[in-house]
Amino acid sequence: MKLDRFGEFIGRAAQKFEPYSAYRPTPLNLKSLVHFGKTAAASKSFAFLKKELPIRIASMLKEVRCLPGSFLRTDAVLEVAQMYDNVFETLLKYEKCSPNRPSVISEFTDDLQAIIQRNSDVVAHMAMGIKEMKERQGFSSDEEKWLDYFLDRFYISRIGIRTLMTQHTLLYGPVLRETESHVGCIDPECSPLRLAVTAYSYARLICSRVYGRSPGCNIHVLDCVSDRTRSTREFLISVDDSGQPSESCELFDQLPSCAGLRVHGRDVTFCYIPGHLFHALFELFKNAMRAVVERWVGESNLPELQMVICLAPEDLTIKVNNRVTSVRIVAGRILSIFQYI
């Protein structure tokens, strides 16, 4: 089916869209997902998702209909509409299926895996739609504010939907988890330090290839939780410009380059999705390194980045300072200082 308006359904999908969009998505957190993943059978996950996913998609598309029509009619955004229309219709075929049929659950899991793979380019398509609209007629200041607000909600909804799908496929499908300690895509003992070192390594590799050099980094880890139930290793390691660490450490195993890195503090862990945190850290390092290299053009020595990882009883804070600007992540969320346009 070819759409000419975002979120415009026909047939059975049109009849089901309004009822589903009237419901509110179920609020979930990582703790509940971990508990569910450890205790619930595949049939229970299927029974929940066959209702929850259409609700979330319908709610998301209902907001989309409020956007300016000129933006919704761009080719890239219409392609996104087609993607979610197909997802909605795929999920509707399981609406009345019994959770007690293993063959149905297996087919449902396969469909979710296919959806995850097919819809991996949604962010790029939305960016193309914004670019097309901006080049065609531009945006007023009010439209920019509304579009920023909408895209924040749209991408958060997308992350939630993909997390639920990925969690189900990893728990009950043929795809293997990265480690046995993971519960689906969630790591109850996620180490922000290890992810930060990995993100630094790959960001440094890219920066060096593009600019011919890159700044080093000091990572300080602070543990403000006094009642630790188990001991964790304390690091005091530096890596010289040739990439040689001051002592052998598994932090640097199989990484392309950790030259110029210094790590000080005790390794801490918290419950989080490693893939999400790595992506945020990788983007932070790339932006910070680029800012330093471009700010100190012609200087023989580049100032080092400063990163602080602080674990508190209620949250985890990560701060990166590059002597150009500073961005913080609080509880896994980048504070809103960016705009999409």
PDB file of C-alpha atoms in Angstrom, residues 100-340:
ATOM      1  CA  ASN A 100      -0.466 -21.032  24.110  1.00  0.00           C
ATOM      2  CA  ARG A 101       0.645 -21.904  20.575  1.00  0.00           C
ATOM      3  CA  PRO A 102       4.450 -22.214  20.331  1.00  0.00           C
ATOM      4  CA  SER A 103       4.409 -22.003  16.528  1.00  0.00           C
ATOM      5  CA  VAL A 104       2.638 -18.626  16.673  1.00  0.00           C
ATOM      6  CA  ILE A 105       5.108 -17.283  19.232  1.00  0.00           C
ATOM      7  CA  SER A 106       8.007 -18.452  17.061  1.00  0.00           C
ATOM      8  CA  GLU A 107       6.550 -16.698  14.009  1.00  0.00           C
ATOM      9  CA  PHE A 108       5.931 -13.558  16.079  1.00  0.00           C
ATOM     10  CA  THR A 109       9.544 -13.570  17.265  1.00  0.00           C
ATOM     11  CA  ASP A 110      10.804 -13.957  13.692  1.00  0.00           C
ATOM     12  CA  ASP A 111       8.605 -11.048  12.586  1.00  0.00           C
ATOM     13  CA  LEU A 112       9.999  -8.827  15.343  1.00  0.00           C
ATOM     14  CA  GLN A 113      13.553  -9.658  14.301  1.00  0.00           C
ATOM     15  CA  ALA A 114      12.725  -8.796  10.690  1.00  0.00           C
ATOM     16  CA  ILE A 115      11.091  -5.505  11.766  1.00  0.00           C
ATOM     17  CA  ILE A 116      14.181  -4.517  13.760  1.00  0.00           C
ATOM     18  CA  GLN A 117      16.410  -5.090  10.741  1.00  0.00           C
ATOM     19  CA  ARG A 118      14.108  -3.431   8.175  1.00  0.00           C
ATOM     20  CA  ASN A 119      13.526  -0.276  10.226  1.00  0.00           C
ATOM     21  CA  SER A 120      17.131   0.416  11.159  1.00  0.00           C
ATOM     22  CA  ASP A 121      17.295   3.486   8.871  1.00  0.00           C
ATOM     23  CA  VAL A 122      14.393   5.456  10.376  1.00  0.00           C
ATOM     24  CA  VAL A 123      16.655   8.083  11.966  1.00  0.00           C
ATOM     25  CA  ALA A 124      18.478   8.689   8.678  1.00  0.00           C
ATOM     26  CA  HIS A 125      15.183   9.009   6.788  1.00  0.00           C
ATOM     27  CA  MET A 126      13.802  11.535   9.279  1.00  0.00           C
ATOM     28  CA  ALA A 127      17.021  13.552   8.959  1.00  0.00           C
ATOM     29  CA  MET A 128      16.646  13.520   5.174  1.00  0.00           C
ATOM     30  CA  GLY A 129      13.063  14.747   5.544  1.00  0.00           C
ATOM     31  CA  ILE A 130      14.215  17.654   7.710  1.00  0.00           C
ATOM     32  CA  LYS A 131      16.966  18.521   5.230  1.00  0.00           C
ATOM     33  CA  GLU A 132      14.538  18.374   2.296  1.00  0.00           C
ATOM     34  CA  MET A 133      12.038  20.621   4.059  1.00  0.00           C
ATOM     35  CA  LYS A 134      14.717  23.064   5.173  1.00  0.00           C
ATOM     36  CA  GLU A 135      16.101  23.409   1.638  1.00  0.00           C
ATOM     37  CA  ARG A 136      12.617  23.772   0.159  1.00  0.00           C
ATOM     38  CA  GLN A 137      11.184  26.508   2.375  1.00  0.00           C
ATOM     39  CA  GLY A 138      12.883  26.507   5.777  1.00  0.00           C
ATOM     40  CA  PHE A 139      11.283  26.562   9.227  1.00  0.00           C
ATOM     41  CA  SER A 140       9.982  29.402  11.354  1.00  0.00           C
ATOM     42  CA  SER A 141      11.274  29.683  14.938  1.00  0.00           C
ATOM     43  CA  ASP A 142       7.987  28.251  16.254  1.00  0.00           C
ATOM     44  CA  GLU A 143       8.186  25.347  13.816  1.00  0.00           C
ATOM     45  CA  GLU A 144      11.756  24.636  14.891  1.00  0.00           C
ATOM     46  CA  LYS A 145      10.754  24.499  18.566  1.00  0.00           C
ATOM     47  CA  TRP A 146       7.778  22.246  17.840  1.00  0.00           C
ATOM     48  CA  LEU A 147       9.841  19.983  15.608  1.00  0.00           C
ATOM     49  CA  ASP A 148      12.537  19.658  18.286  1.00  0.00           C
ATOM     50  CA  TYR A 149       9.851  18.751  20.823  1.00  0.00           C
ATOM     51  CA  PHE A 150       8.260  16.234  18.478  1.00  0.00           C
ATOM     52  CA  LEU A 151      11.504  14.561  17.406  1.00  0.00           C
ATOM     53  CA  ASP A 152      12.572  14.127  21.033  1.00  0.00           C
ATOM     54  CA  ARG A 153       9.323  12.283  21.738  1.00  0.00           C
ATOM     55  CA  PHE A 154       9.420  10.386  18.442  1.00  0.00           C
ATOM     56  CA  TYR A 155      12.931   9.039  18.984  1.00  0.00           C
ATOM     57  CA  ILE A 156      12.235   8.188  22.624  1.00  0.00           C
ATOM     58  CA  SER A 157       9.162   6.250  21.489  1.00  0.00           C
ATOM     59  CA  ARG A 158      11.224   4.514  18.824  1.00  0.00           C
ATOM     60  CA  ILE A 159      13.890   3.548  21.356  1.00  0.00           C
ATOM     61  CA  GLY A 160      11.215   2.131  23.658  1.00  0.00           C
ATOM     62  CA  ILE A 161       9.600   0.116  20.868  1.00  0.00           C
ATOM     63  CA  ARG A 162      12.911  -1.280  19.608  1.00  0.00           C
ATOM     64  CA  THR A 163      14.035  -2.098  23.144  1.00  0.00           C
ATOM     65  CA  LEU A 164      10.895  -4.154  23.779  1.00  0.00           C
ATOM     66  CA  MET A 165      11.301  -5.948  20.452  1.00  0.00           C
ATOM     67  CA  THR A 166      15.009  -6.601  20.987  1.00  0.00           C
ATOM     68  CA  GLN A 167      14.429  -7.791  24.537  1.00  0.00           C
ATOM     69  CA  HIS A 168      11.882 -10.355  23.353  1.00  0.00           C
ATOM     70  CA  THR A 169      13.993 -11.643  20.465  1.00  0.00           C
ATOM     71  CA  LEU A 170      17.095 -12.045  22.641  1.00  0.00           C
ATOM     72  CA  LEU A 171      15.211 -13.794  25.431  1.00  0.00           C
ATOM     73  CA  TYR A 172      13.037 -16.106  23.358  1.00  0.00           C
ATOM     74  CA  GLY A 173      14.545 -16.161  19.871  1.00  0.00           C
ATOM     75  CA  PRO A 174      17.545 -17.836  18.237  1.00  0.00           C
ATOM     76  CA  VAL A 175      19.793 -14.762  18.586  1.00  0.00           C
ATOM     77  CA  LEU A 176      22.392 -15.297  21.316  1.00  0.00           C
ATOM     78  CA  ARG A 177      23.018 -12.739  24.044  1.00  0.00           C
ATOM     79  CA  GLU A 178      26.460 -11.135  24.233  1.00  0.00           C
ATOM     80  CA  THR A 179      27.162 -12.663  27.659  1.00  0.00           C
ATOM     81  CA  GLU A 180      25.372 -14.999  30.025  1.00  0.00           C
ATOM     82  CA  SER A 181      25.070 -12.225  32.606  1.00  0.00           C
ATOM     83  CA  HIS A 182      22.838 -10.177  30.294  1.00  0.00           C
ATOM     84  CA  VAL A 183      19.068 -10.355  30.620  1.00  0.00           C
ATOM     85  CA  GLY A 184      18.118  -9.823  27.012  1.00  0.00           C
ATOM     86  CA  CYS A 185      19.790  -6.571  25.969  1.00  0.00           C
ATOM     87  CA  ILE A 186      20.156  -5.387  29.587  1.00  0.00           C
ATOM     88  CA  ASP A 187      23.297  -5.840  31.658  1.00  0.00           C
ATOM     89  CA  PRO A 188      22.533  -5.762  35.417  1.00  0.00           C
ATOM     90  CA  GLU A 189      26.258  -5.169  36.010  1.00  0.00           C
ATOM     91  CA  CYS A 190      26.996  -2.680  33.237  1.00  0.00           C
ATOM     92  CA  SER A 191      30.407  -1.004  33.610  1.00  0.00           C
ATOM     93  CA  PRO A 192      30.401   2.604  32.345  1.00  0.00           C
ATOM     94  CA  LEU A 193      34.200   2.702  32.651  1.00  0.00           C
ATOM     95  CA  ARG A 194      34.722  -0.226  30.306  1.00  0.00           C
ATOM     96  CA  LEU A 195      32.264   1.241  27.798  1.00  0.00           C
ATOM     97  CA  ALA A 196      33.960   4.644  28.070  1.00  0.00           C
ATOM     98  CA  VAL A 197      37.387   3.133  27.354  1.00  0.00           C
ATOM     99  CA  THR A 198      35.986   1.290  24.331  1.00  0.00           C
ATOM    100  CA  ALA A 199      34.199   4.408  23.057  1.00  0.00           C
ATOM    101  CA  TYR A 200      37.375   6.478  23.505  1.00  0.00           C
ATOM    102  CA  SER A 201      39.403   3.926  21.571  1.00  0.00           C
ATOM    103  CA  TYR A 202      37.147   3.932  18.506  1.00  0.00           C
ATOM    104  CA  ALA A 203      36.542   7.690  18.585  1.00  0.00           C
ATOM    105  CA  ARG A 204      40.310   8.266  18.760  1.00  0.00           C
ATOM    106  CA  LEU A 205      40.804   5.989  15.764  1.00  0.00           C
ATOM    107  CA  ILE A 206      38.318   8.002  13.690  1.00  0.00           C
ATOM    108  CA  CYS A 207      39.682  11.367  14.851  1.00  0.00           C
ATOM    109  CA  SER A 208      43.255  10.349  13.998  1.00  0.00           C
ATOM    110  CA  ARG A 209      42.227   9.200  10.524  1.00  0.00           C
ATOM    111  CA  VAL A 210      40.319  12.417   9.776  1.00  0.00           C
ATOM    112  CA  TYR A 211      42.582  15.019  11.405  1.00  0.00           C
ATOM    113  CA  GLY A 212      45.890  13.193  11.699  1.00  0.00           C
ATOM    114  CA  ARG A 213      45.922  13.503  15.488  1.00  0.00           C
ATOM    115  CA  SER A 214      43.626  13.344  18.511  1.00  0.00           C
ATOM    116  CA  PRO A 215      43.627  14.452  22.155  1.00  0.00           C
ATOM    117  CA  GLY A 216      44.205  12.149  25.102  1.00  0.00           C
ATOM    118  CA  CYS A 217      41.798  11.725  27.989  1.00  0.00           C
ATOM    119  CA  ASN A 218      41.800  11.437  31.777  1.00  0.00           C
ATOM    120  CA  ILE A 219      38.960   9.302  33.150  1.00  0.00           C
ATOM    121  CA  HIS A 220      38.203   9.639  36.854  1.00  0.00           C
ATOM    122  CA  VAL A 221      35.720   7.246  38.449  1.00  0.00           C
ATOM    123  CA  LEU A 222      34.017   8.224  41.717  1.00  0.00           C
ATOM    124  CA  ASP A 223      32.030   5.734  43.783  1.00  0.00           C
ATOM    125  CA  CYS A 224      29.694   7.555  46.172  1.00  0.00           C
ATOM    126  CA  VAL A 225      27.857   4.385  47.186  1.00  0.00           C
ATOM    127  CA  SER A 226      29.166   3.370  50.595  1.00  0.00           C
ATOM    128  CA  ASP A 227      27.394   0.042  51.019  1.00  0.00           C
ATOM    129  CA  ARG A 228      29.074  -1.876  48.199  1.00  0.00           C
ATOM    130  CA  THR A 229      28.171  -5.544  48.427  1.00  0.00           C
ATOM    131  CA  ARG A 230      31.267  -6.711  46.615  1.00  0.00           C
ATOM    132  CA  SER A 231      34.711  -5.378  45.917  1.00  0.00           C
ATOM    133  CA  THR A 232      35.655  -4.123  42.468  1.00  0.00           C
ATOM    134  CA  ARG A 233      39.058  -3.463  40.983  1.00  0.00           C
ATOM    135  CA  GLU A 234      40.669  -0.064  41.419  1.00  0.00           C
ATOM    136  CA  PHE A 235      42.554   1.269  38.402  1.00  0.00           C
ATOM    137  CA  LEU A 236      45.509   3.636  38.206  1.00  0.00           C
ATOM    138  CA  ILE A 237      46.728   3.110  34.666  1.00  0.00           C
ATOM    139  CA  SER A 238      48.133   5.305  31.925  1.00  0.00           C
ATOM    140  CA  VAL A 239      48.731   4.538  28.258  1.00  0.00           C
ATOM    141  CA  ASP A 240      51.622   6.278  26.511  1.00  0.00           C
ATOM    142  CA  ASP A 241      51.529   7.776  23.020  1.00  0.00           C
ATOM    143  CA  SER A 242      52.676   4.503  21.488  1.00  0.00           C
ATOM    144  CA  GLY A 243      49.698   2.680  22.986  1.00  0.00           C
ATOM    145  CA  GLN A 244      51.649   0.844  25.682  1.00  0.00           C
ATOM    146  CA  PRO A 245      49.807   0.681  29.043  1.00  0.00           C
ATOM    147  CA  SER A 246      51.682   1.112  32.313  1.00  0.00           C
ATOM    148  CA  GLU A 247      50.468  -2.332  33.348  1.00  0.00           C
ATOM    149  CA  SER A 248      48.612  -5.230  31.823  1.00  0.00           C
ATOM    150  CA  CYS A 249      44.857  -4.674  31.957  1.00  0.00           C
ATOM    151  CA  GLU A 250      41.821  -6.319  30.382  1.00  0.00           C
ATOM    152  CA  LEU A 251      40.301  -2.868  29.812  1.00  0.00           C
ATOM    153  CA  PHE A 252      42.395  -2.514  26.661  1.00  0.00           C
ATOM    154  CA  ASP A 253      42.006  -6.014  25.247  1.00  0.00           C
ATOM    155  CA  GLN A 254      41.175  -6.128  21.513  1.00  0.00           C
ATOM    156  CA  LEU A 255      40.807  -2.338  21.208  1.00  0.00           C
ATOM    157  CA  PRO A 256      42.387  -0.465  18.270  1.00  0.00           C
ATOM    158  CA  SER A 257      44.101   2.350  20.187  1.00  0.00           C
ATOM    159  CA  CYS A 258      43.972   3.655  23.753  1.00  0.00           C
ATOM    160  CA  ALA A 259      47.051   5.892  23.459  1.00  0.00           C
ATOM    161  CA  GLY A 260      46.978   9.001  25.626  1.00  0.00           C
ATOM    162  CA  LEU A 261      44.440   7.556  28.063  1.00  0.00           C
ATOM    163  CA  ARG A 262      44.675   7.656  31.850  1.00  0.00           C
ATOM    164  CA  VAL A 263      42.236   5.884  34.147  1.00  0.00           C
ATOM    165  CA  HIS A 264      41.943   6.496  37.873  1.00  0.00           C
ATOM    166  CA  GLY A 265      39.335   5.061  40.228  1.00  0.00           C
ATOM    167  CA  ARG A 266      37.394   1.966  41.134  1.00  0.00           C
ATOM    168  CA  ASP A 267      35.306   0.174  38.528  1.00  0.00           C
ATOM    169  CA  VAL A 268      31.587   0.671  39.216  1.00  0.00           C
ATOM    170  CA  THR A 269      28.536  -1.047  37.773  1.00  0.00           C
ATOM    171  CA  PHE A 270      24.847  -0.294  37.378  1.00  0.00           C
ATOM    172  CA  CYS A 271      21.865  -1.744  35.539  1.00  0.00           C
ATOM    173  CA  TYR A 272      21.657  -0.413  31.984  1.00  0.00           C
ATOM    174  CA  ILE A 273      21.598  -1.264  28.282  1.00  0.00           C
ATOM    175  CA  PRO A 274      25.262  -1.304  27.180  1.00  0.00           C
ATOM    176  CA  GLY A 275      24.485  -0.577  23.531  1.00  0.00           C
ATOM    177  CA  HIS A 276      22.631   2.625  24.398  1.00  0.00           C
ATOM    178  CA  LEU A 277      25.325   3.927  26.741  1.00  0.00           C
ATOM    179  CA  PHE A 278      28.149   3.077  24.329  1.00  0.00           C
ATOM    180  CA  HIS A 279      26.406   4.983  21.535  1.00  0.00           C
ATOM    181  CA  ALA A 280      26.034   8.087  23.733  1.00  0.00           C
ATOM    182  CA  LEU A 281      29.650   7.913  24.938  1.00  0.00           C
ATOM    183  CA  PHE A 282      30.988   7.350  21.423  1.00  0.00           C
ATOM    184  CA  GLU A 283      29.152  10.437  20.136  1.00  0.00           C
ATOM    185  CA  LEU A 284      30.372  12.494  23.095  1.00  0.00           C
ATOM    186  CA  PHE A 285      33.986  11.522  22.487  1.00  0.00           C
ATOM    187  CA  LYS A 286      33.745  12.188  18.741  1.00  0.00           C
ATOM    188  CA  ASN A 287      32.264  15.654  19.283  1.00  0.00           C
ATOM    189  CA  ALA A 288      34.729  16.510  22.055  1.00  0.00           C
ATOM    190  CA  MET A 289      37.769  15.373  20.058  1.00  0.00           C
ATOM    191  CA  ARG A 290      36.670  17.271  16.982  1.00  0.00           C
ATOM    192  CA  ALA A 291      36.121  20.433  19.037  1.00  0.00           C
ATOM    193  CA  VAL A 292      39.592  20.212  20.582  1.00  0.00           C
ATOM    194  CA  VAL A 293      41.405  19.539  17.302  1.00  0.00           C
ATOM    195  CA  GLU A 294      39.588  22.353  15.476  1.00  0.00           C
ATOM    196  CA  ARG A 295      39.956  24.800  18.365  1.00  0.00           C
ATOM    197  CA  TRP A 296      43.714  24.274  18.766  1.00  0.00           C
ATOM    198  CA  VAL A 297      44.675  24.193  15.088  1.00  0.00           C
ATOM    199  CA  GLY A 298      48.392  24.798  14.683  1.00  0.00           C
ATOM    200  CA  GLU A 299      49.204  24.046  18.322  1.00  0.00           C
ATOM    201  CA  SER A 300      51.816  21.363  18.868  1.00  0.00           C
ATOM    202  CA  ASN A 301      50.097  19.943  21.959  1.00  0.00           C
ATOM    203  CA  LEU A 302      46.389  19.306  22.387  1.00  0.00           C
ATOM    204  CA  PRO A 303      44.710  19.647  25.806  1.00  0.00           C
ATOM    205  CA  GLU A 304      43.428  16.386  27.231  1.00  0.00           C
ATOM    206  CA  LEU A 305      39.752  15.606  27.609  1.00  0.00           C
ATOM    207  CA  GLN A 306      38.519  15.217  31.176  1.00  0.00           C
ATOM    208  CA  MET A 307      35.831  12.654  31.966  1.00  0.00           C
ATOM    209  CA  VAL A 308      34.247  12.068  35.365  1.00  0.00           C
ATOM    210  CA  ILE A 309      32.066   9.021  36.041  1.00  0.00           C
ATOM    211  CA  CYS A 310      30.219   9.314  39.353  1.00  0.00           C
ATOM    212  CA  LEU A 311      28.015   6.590  40.815  1.00  0.00           C
ATOM    213  CA  ALA A 312      25.520   7.842  43.423  1.00  0.00           C
ATOM    214  CA  PRO A 313      22.855   5.881  45.329  1.00  0.00           C
ATOM    215  CA  GLU A 314      20.096   6.973  42.924  1.00  0.00           C
ATOM    216  CA  ASP A 315      21.836   7.641  39.620  1.00  0.00           C
ATOM    217  CA  LEU A 316      25.002   7.699  37.569  1.00  0.00           C
ATOM    218  CA  THR A 317      26.451  10.916  36.150  1.00  0.00           C
ATOM    219  CA  ILE A 318      29.000  11.179  33.344  1.00  0.00           C
ATOM    220  CA  LYS A 319      30.657  14.503  32.538  1.00  0.00           C
ATOM    221  CA  VAL A 320      33.022  15.247  29.655  1.00  0.00           C
ATOM    222  CA  ASN A 321      35.034  18.479  29.563  1.00  0.00           C
ATOM    223  CA  ASN A 322      37.094  19.403  26.514  1.00  0.00           C
ATOM    224  CA  ARG A 323      38.001  23.011  27.472  1.00  0.00           C
ATOM    225  CA  VAL A 324      35.756  24.102  24.613  1.00  0.00           C
ATOM    226  CA  THR A 325      32.356  23.084  25.919  1.00  0.00           C
ATOM    227  CA  SER A 326      30.975  20.573  28.389  1.00  0.00           C
ATOM    228  CA  VAL A 327      28.112  18.106  28.067  1.00  0.00           C
ATOM    229  CA  ARG A 328      26.702  15.935  30.826  1.00  0.00           C
ATOM    230  CA  ILE A 329      24.796  12.676  30.845  1.00  0.00           C
ATOM    231  CA  VAL A 330      22.514  12.283  33.858  1.00  0.00           C
ATOM    232  CA  ALA A 331      21.016   8.836  34.455  1.00  0.00           C
ATOM    233  CA  GLY A 332      21.837   7.879  30.888  1.00  0.00           C
ATOM    234  CA  ARG A 333      20.202  10.962  29.347  1.00  0.00           C
ATOM    235  CA  ILE A 334      22.073  13.748  27.575  1.00  0.00           C
ATOM    236  CA  LEU A 335      20.899  17.111  28.857  1.00  0.00           C
ATOM    237  CA  SER A 336      18.963  19.011  26.207  1.00  0.00           C
ATOM    238  CA  ILE A 337      21.419  21.433  24.588  1.00  0.00           C
ATOM    239  CA  PHE A 338      21.111  20.203  21.011  1.00  0.00           C
ATOM    240  CA  GLN A 339      18.712  21.091  18.223  1.00  0.00           C
ATOM    241  CA  TYR A 340      17.775  19.002  15.201  1.00  0.00           C
TER     242      TYR A 340
END
